[in-house]
mmCIF file of C-alpha atoms in Angstrom:
data_model
loop_
_atom_site.group_PDB
_atom_site.id
_atom_site.type_symbol
_atom_site.label_atom_id
_atom_site.label_comp_id
_atom_site.label_asym_id
_atom_site.label_seq_id
_atom_site.Cartn_x
_atom_site.Cartn_y
_atom_site.Cartn_z
ATOM 1 C CA MET A 1 15.373 112.334 -77.449
ATOM 2 C CA PHE A 2 13.254 114.411 -75.113
ATOM 3 C CA LEU A 3 11.897 111.184 -73.568
ATOM 4 C CA THR A 4 15.496 110.078 -72.857
ATOM 5 C CA LEU A 5 16.215 113.383 -71.244
ATOM 6 C CA THR A 6 13.029 112.905 -69.058
ATOM 7 C CA GLY A 7 14.556 109.612 -68.128
ATOM 8 C CA ILE A 8 17.812 111.192 -67.206
ATOM 9 C CA ILE A 9 16.001 113.884 -65.064
ATOM 10 C CA SER A 10 14.133 111.110 -63.219
ATOM 11 C CA GLY A 11 17.131 108.951 -62.810
ATOM 12 C CA ILE A 12 18.992 111.806 -61.135
ATOM 13 C CA VAL A 13 16.130 112.538 -58.819
ATOM 14 C CA SER A 14 15.886 108.988 -57.979
ATOM 15 C CA GLY A 15 19.538 108.750 -57.319
ATOM 16 C CA LEU A 16 19.282 111.813 -55.000
ATOM 17 C CA GLY A 17 16.354 109.931 -53.233
ATOM 18 C CA MET A 18 13.637 112.537 -53.748
ATOM 19 C CA GLY A 19 11.073 110.741 -55.596
ATOM 20 C CA GLY A 20 12.094 110.069 -59.356
ATOM 21 C CA GLY A 21 8.855 108.285 -60.082
ATOM 22 C CA THR A 22 6.674 111.345 -59.178
ATOM 23 C CA ILE A 23 8.803 113.577 -61.335
ATOM 24 C CA LEU A 24 8.670 111.134 -64.383
ATOM 25 C CA ILE A 25 4.804 111.148 -64.185
ATOM 26 C CA ILE A 26 4.779 114.848 -63.740
ATOM 27 C CA ILE A 27 6.748 115.390 -66.880
ATOM 28 C CA LEU A 28 4.972 112.786 -68.995
ATOM 29 C CA THR A 29 1.449 114.203 -68.034
ATOM 30 C CA ASN A 30 2.210 117.870 -68.012
ATOM 31 C CA PHE A 31 4.751 118.342 -70.869
ATOM 32 C CA PHE A 32 4.187 115.298 -73.089
ATOM 33 C CA GLU A 33 0.346 115.210 -72.688
ATOM 34 C CA PHE A 34 0.268 111.661 -71.528
ATOM 35 C CA ASN A 35 -2.886 110.360 -69.897
ATOM 36 C CA GLN A 36 -2.463 109.714 -66.330
ATOM 37 C CA HIS A 37 -2.689 105.983 -66.625
ATOM 38 C CA THR A 38 -0.017 105.537 -69.406
ATOM 39 C CA ALA A 39 2.342 107.848 -67.455
ATOM 40 C CA GLN A 40 1.743 105.753 -64.335
ATOM 41 C CA ALA A 41 2.356 102.600 -66.299
ATOM 42 C CA SER A 42 5.551 104.151 -67.892
ATOM 43 C CA ASN A 43 6.935 104.748 -64.411
ATOM 44 C CA ILE A 44 6.254 101.105 -63.417
ATOM 45 C CA LEU A 45 8.296 100.059 -66.519
ATOM 46 C CA PHE A 46 10.879 102.452 -65.560
ATOM 47 C CA PHE A 47 11.147 101.469 -61.963
ATOM 48 C CA ILE A 48 11.750 97.872 -62.370
ATOM 49 C CA PRO A 49 14.873 97.738 -64.361
ATOM 50 C CA THR A 50 16.455 100.980 -62.883
ATOM 51 C CA SER A 51 15.884 99.748 -59.310
ATOM 52 C CA ILE A 52 17.260 96.279 -59.479
ATOM 53 C CA ALA A 53 20.715 97.515 -59.590
ATOM 54 C CA ALA A 54 20.213 99.683 -56.550
ATOM 55 C CA ILE A 55 18.771 96.763 -54.801
ATOM 56 C CA LEU A 56 21.664 94.482 -55.619
ATOM 57 C CA VAL A 57 24.179 96.951 -54.260
ATOM 58 C CA HIS A 58 22.181 97.192 -50.939
ATOM 59 C CA LEU A 59 22.090 93.398 -51.047
ATOM 60 C CA LYS A 60 25.614 92.955 -51.538
ATOM 61 C CA ALA A 61 26.389 95.528 -48.718
ATOM 62 C CA LYS A 62 24.099 93.505 -46.384
ATOM 63 C CA ASP A 63 22.153 96.743 -45.967
ATOM 64 C CA LEU A 64 18.641 95.294 -46.273
ATOM 65 C CA GLU A 65 16.392 94.654 -43.107
ATOM 66 C CA LYS A 66 15.159 91.276 -44.352
ATOM 67 C CA LYS A 67 12.929 90.726 -41.388
ATOM 68 C CA ILE A 68 11.043 94.017 -42.115
ATOM 69 C CA ILE A 69 10.912 92.908 -45.864
ATOM 70 C CA LEU A 70 9.393 89.706 -45.037
ATOM 71 C CA LYS A 71 6.809 91.253 -42.751
ATOM 72 C CA MET A 72 5.939 94.326 -44.805
ATOM 73 C CA ALA A 73 6.138 92.980 -48.255
ATOM 74 C CA PRO A 74 2.935 90.859 -48.320
ATOM 75 C CA ILE A 75 0.736 93.496 -46.974
ATOM 76 C CA ALA A 76 2.186 95.995 -49.338
ATOM 77 C CA VAL A 77 1.637 93.483 -52.153
ATOM 78 C CA ALA A 78 -2.065 93.159 -51.256
ATOM 79 C CA GLY A 79 -2.408 97.059 -50.910
ATOM 80 C CA GLY A 80 -0.712 97.349 -54.268
ATOM 81 C CA ALA A 81 -3.047 94.934 -55.983
ATOM 82 C CA PHE A 82 -6.021 96.801 -54.419
ATOM 83 C CA GLY A 83 -4.679 100.107 -55.430
ATOM 84 C CA ALA A 84 -3.837 99.049 -58.873
ATOM 85 C CA TYR A 85 -7.289 97.324 -59.318
ATOM 86 C CA MET A 86 -9.049 100.542 -58.157
ATOM 87 C CA SER A 87 -6.749 102.817 -60.430
ATOM 88 C CA ALA A 88 -8.178 101.019 -63.399
ATOM 89 C CA LYS A 89 -11.744 101.904 -62.323
ATOM 90 C CA ILE A 90 -10.928 105.542 -62.052
ATOM 91 C CA PRO A 91 -11.233 107.743 -65.227
ATOM 92 C CA SER A 92 -7.817 109.224 -66.031
ATOM 93 C CA GLU A 93 -8.932 112.887 -65.609
ATOM 94 C CA ASN A 94 -9.965 112.002 -61.993
ATOM 95 C CA LEU A 95 -7.031 110.043 -61.276
ATOM 96 C CA ARG A 96 -4.906 113.006 -62.394
ATOM 97 C CA LYS A 97 -6.629 115.113 -59.681
ATOM 98 C CA TYR A 98 -6.148 112.614 -57.044
ATOM 99 C CA PHE A 99 -2.534 112.321 -57.928
ATOM 100 C CA GLY A 100 -2.370 116.268 -57.742
ATOM 101 C CA ILE A 101 -3.612 116.065 -54.247
ATOM 102 C CA PHE A 102 -1.262 113.425 -53.288
ATOM 103 C CA LEU A 103 1.611 115.494 -54.640
ATOM 104 C CA LEU A 104 0.493 118.521 -52.785
ATOM 105 C CA LEU A 105 0.376 116.653 -49.517
ATOM 106 C CA ILE A 106 3.842 115.139 -50.160
ATOM 107 C CA GLY A 107 5.269 118.538 -51.131
ATOM 108 C CA MET A 108 4.027 120.282 -48.190
ATOM 109 C CA TYR A 109 5.050 117.425 -45.743
ATOM 110 C CA GLU A 110 8.550 117.344 -47.199
ATOM 111 C CA ILE A 111 9.098 121.221 -47.128
ATOM 112 C CA VAL A 112 7.922 121.378 -43.353
ATOM 113 C CA LYS A 113 10.576 118.559 -42.707
ATOM 114 C CA LEU A 114 13.301 120.433 -44.487
ATOM 115 C CA VAL A 115 12.783 123.592 -42.732
ATOM 116 C CA LYS A 116 12.443 122.016 -39.374
ATOM 117 C CA ASN A 117 15.738 119.934 -39.928
ATOM 118 C CA LYS A 118 17.477 123.301 -41.150
ATOM 119 C CA ILE A 119 16.356 125.078 -37.906
ATOM 120 C CA GLN A 120 17.571 122.280 -35.740
ATOM 121 C CA GLU A 121 20.917 122.311 -37.494
ATOM 122 C CA ASN A 122 21.380 126.142 -37.079
ATOM 123 C CA GLU A 123 20.485 125.812 -33.428
ATOM 124 C CA LYS A 124 23.223 123.057 -32.939
ATOM 125 C CA ILE A 125 25.782 125.271 -34.676
ATOM 126 C CA LYS A 126 24.669 128.334 -32.433
ATOM 127 C CA LYS A 127 25.119 126.201 -29.310
ATOM 128 C CA GLN A 128 28.643 125.081 -30.413
ATOM 129 C CA HIS A 129 29.567 128.647 -31.047
ATOM 130 C CA LYS A 130 28.444 129.608 -27.627
ATOM 131 C CA LYS A 131 30.570 126.916 -26.016
ATOM 132 C CA ILE A 132 33.585 128.090 -27.868
ATOM 133 C CA PHE A 133 32.716 131.561 -26.946
ATOM 134 C CA TRP A 134 32.529 130.854 -23.196
ATOM 135 C CA MET B 1 3.053 99.483 -37.466
ATOM 136 C CA ILE B 2 5.074 97.543 -40.031
ATOM 137 C CA TYR B 3 1.852 96.320 -41.458
ATOM 138 C CA ALA B 4 0.146 99.723 -41.464
ATOM 139 C CA ILE B 5 2.992 101.259 -43.239
ATOM 140 C CA GLY B 6 3.110 98.595 -45.793
ATOM 141 C CA ALA B 7 -0.618 98.743 -46.388
ATOM 142 C CA VAL B 8 -0.701 102.451 -46.994
ATOM 143 C CA GLY B 9 2.347 102.570 -49.047
ATOM 144 C CA GLY B 10 1.166 99.521 -51.161
ATOM 145 C CA ILE B 11 -2.328 101.116 -51.929
ATOM 146 C CA LEU B 12 -0.856 104.334 -52.838
ATOM 147 C CA GLY B 13 1.769 102.682 -54.964
ATOM 148 C CA GLY B 14 -0.742 100.650 -56.705
ATOM 149 C CA LEU B 15 -3.134 103.526 -57.205
ATOM 150 C CA PHE B 16 -0.527 106.087 -58.653
ATOM 151 C CA GLY B 17 2.227 103.738 -59.991
ATOM 152 C CA ALA B 18 4.621 105.778 -57.822
ATOM 153 C CA GLY B 19 5.049 107.358 -54.498
ATOM 154 C CA SER B 20 4.928 104.458 -52.248
ATOM 155 C CA GLY B 21 8.641 105.041 -51.434
ATOM 156 C CA LEU B 22 7.789 108.502 -50.392
ATOM 157 C CA ILE B 23 5.606 107.082 -47.704
ATOM 158 C CA ILE B 24 7.459 104.058 -46.719
ATOM 159 C CA LEU B 25 10.955 105.410 -46.467
ATOM 160 C CA PRO B 26 10.092 108.409 -44.085
ATOM 161 C CA ALA B 27 7.976 106.109 -41.964
ATOM 162 C CA MET B 28 10.713 103.538 -41.606
ATOM 163 C CA VAL B 29 13.114 106.190 -40.522
ATOM 164 C CA SER B 30 10.892 108.093 -38.132
ATOM 165 C CA ILE B 31 8.568 105.363 -36.717
ATOM 166 C CA LEU B 32 10.549 102.100 -36.948
ATOM 167 C CA LYS B 33 13.824 103.855 -36.369
ATOM 168 C CA ILE B 34 15.988 102.173 -39.092
ATOM 169 C CA ASP B 35 18.900 104.096 -40.193
ATOM 170 C CA GLU B 36 18.343 106.037 -43.250
ATOM 171 C CA TYR B 37 20.886 104.261 -45.609
ATOM 172 C CA LYS B 38 19.473 100.809 -44.637
ATOM 173 C CA ALA B 39 15.788 102.104 -44.912
ATOM 174 C CA ARG B 40 16.555 103.201 -48.466
ATOM 175 C CA GLY B 41 17.527 99.711 -49.576
ATOM 176 C CA THR B 42 14.760 98.147 -47.470
ATOM 177 C CA THR B 43 12.130 100.507 -49.040
ATOM 178 C CA LEU B 44 13.326 99.743 -52.577
ATOM 179 C CA ALA B 45 12.815 96.025 -52.015
ATOM 180 C CA VAL B 46 9.316 96.444 -50.643
ATOM 181 C CA VAL B 47 8.418 98.867 -53.458
ATOM 182 C CA MET B 48 9.715 96.332 -55.984
ATOM 183 C CA PHE B 49 7.119 93.712 -54.846
ATOM 184 C CA VAL B 50 4.429 96.423 -55.061
ATOM 185 C CA THR B 51 5.483 97.234 -58.605
ATOM 186 C CA ILE B 52 5.627 93.778 -59.864
ATOM 187 C CA ILE B 53 2.100 93.076 -58.531
ATOM 188 C CA SER B 54 0.676 96.443 -60.015
ATOM 189 C CA SER B 55 2.447 95.719 -63.324
ATOM 190 C CA PHE B 56 -0.077 92.778 -63.814
ATOM 191 C CA PHE B 57 -2.960 95.005 -63.458
ATOM 192 C CA TYR B 58 -1.571 97.683 -65.630
ATOM 193 C CA TYR B 59 -0.702 95.194 -68.291
ATOM 194 C CA GLN B 60 -4.236 93.758 -68.250
ATOM 195 C CA ASN B 61 -5.643 97.168 -68.909
ATOM 196 C CA ASN B 62 -3.236 97.798 -71.686
ATOM 197 C CA TYR B 63 -1.767 100.867 -70.049
ATOM 198 C CA PHE B 64 1.911 100.007 -71.129
ATOM 199 C CA ASP B 65 3.532 101.836 -73.960
ATOM 200 C CA PHE B 66 6.414 99.539 -74.842
ATOM 201 C CA LYS B 67 7.523 101.832 -77.724
ATOM 202 C CA ILE B 68 8.582 104.580 -75.582
ATOM 203 C CA ALA B 69 9.882 102.649 -72.581
ATOM 204 C CA PRO B 70 13.187 101.887 -73.921
ATOM 205 C CA TYR B 71 14.190 105.695 -74.241
ATOM 206 C CA ILE B 72 12.953 106.542 -70.647
ATOM 207 C CA ILE B 73 14.675 103.576 -69.250
ATOM 208 C CA THR B 74 18.102 104.426 -71.037
ATOM 209 C CA GLY B 75 17.723 107.913 -69.751
ATOM 210 C CA GLY B 76 17.011 106.613 -66.182
ATOM 211 C CA ILE B 77 20.041 104.485 -66.021
ATOM 212 C CA ILE B 78 22.297 107.272 -67.122
ATOM 213 C CA GLY B 79 20.645 109.710 -64.712
ATOM 214 C CA GLY B 80 20.598 107.117 -61.783
ATOM 215 C CA ILE B 81 24.512 106.855 -61.997
ATOM 216 C CA ILE B 82 24.907 110.711 -62.168
ATOM 217 C CA GLY B 83 22.435 111.214 -59.327
ATOM 218 C CA ALA B 84 24.344 108.661 -57.049
ATOM 219 C CA LYS B 85 27.596 110.342 -57.905
ATOM 220 C CA ILE B 86 26.758 113.982 -57.269
ATOM 221 C CA MET B 87 24.541 113.178 -54.247
ATOM 222 C CA HIS B 88 27.075 114.496 -51.742
ATOM 223 C CA LYS B 89 28.454 117.315 -53.845
ATOM 224 C CA ILE B 90 25.358 119.477 -54.035
ATOM 225 C CA PRO B 91 23.481 121.793 -51.588
ATOM 226 C CA LYS B 92 20.780 119.318 -50.765
ATOM 227 C CA PHE B 93 18.762 121.987 -48.887
ATOM 228 C CA TRP B 94 18.093 124.449 -51.693
ATOM 229 C CA LEU B 95 17.712 121.663 -54.372
ATOM 230 C CA SER B 96 15.197 119.757 -52.253
ATOM 231 C CA LEU B 97 13.337 123.111 -51.355
ATOM 232 C CA SER B 98 12.984 124.049 -55.043
ATOM 233 C CA PHE B 99 12.034 120.666 -56.050
ATOM 234 C CA TYR B 100 9.203 120.290 -53.576
ATOM 235 C CA LEU B 101 8.000 123.966 -54.410
ATOM 236 C CA PHE B 102 7.870 123.007 -58.095
ATOM 237 C CA MET B 103 5.970 119.818 -57.031
ATOM 238 C CA ILE B 104 3.333 121.845 -55.081
ATOM 239 C CA PHE B 105 3.036 124.252 -58.042
ATOM 240 C CA ILE B 106 2.456 121.345 -60.452
ATOM 241 C CA ALA B 107 0.073 119.666 -58.017
ATOM 242 C CA ILE B 108 -2.134 122.751 -57.885
ATOM 243 C CA ARG B 109 -2.147 122.938 -61.500
ATOM 244 C CA MET B 110 -3.179 119.311 -61.899
ATOM 245 C CA ILE B 111 -5.984 119.663 -59.296
ATOM 246 C CA LEU B 112 -7.381 122.662 -61.037
#
């Protein structure tokens, strides 16, 4: 029951495009006491079926940059194999810390980006107001 | 540049079983100048390949828990539909801000 709820939350966050995978791992490790490797593996199992539908929608709408996929995917797959191989060599407690550092960096980057965009938007609105006023 | 983005995204994706999208998507939009909607689909497709290759390694090391997966996946499908529907109806700024603040809080807890 709670696991399904976790899935729902992660699904919503994915649908919003904010990193559903990270939130799934966060919940599984912090609230269900999963070890880091099992939580990560659960996200992999979660991602494949839930993303196929989204990819098909993009494919149908011809919204995929196929050239970029063809260039990027082979390198990304090689990187993924290397990363997954390394992951298995790292003890779960350490991996949990590294994941924390990764989250910290992502969180800070996204907040800076959000605030920057918000300021730019406000400037634009101000400018438009000025134009109307004059 | 395309190769560098793929390499970094791939390594992190394999290492953490998540997060390659969080690297590849913003990089595609800001560096490769692909429009955000197209970049989303393109990112998903690249991440799918990374996930498939990673799953071999995770399977080999017996990290998968197939008993709990169906519950999470069922929830994920329901949540995905809800998320896509409410996407344009919510105040994205405050939601995102609180989400990432929560992320930072948890991150610090995980590091300590």
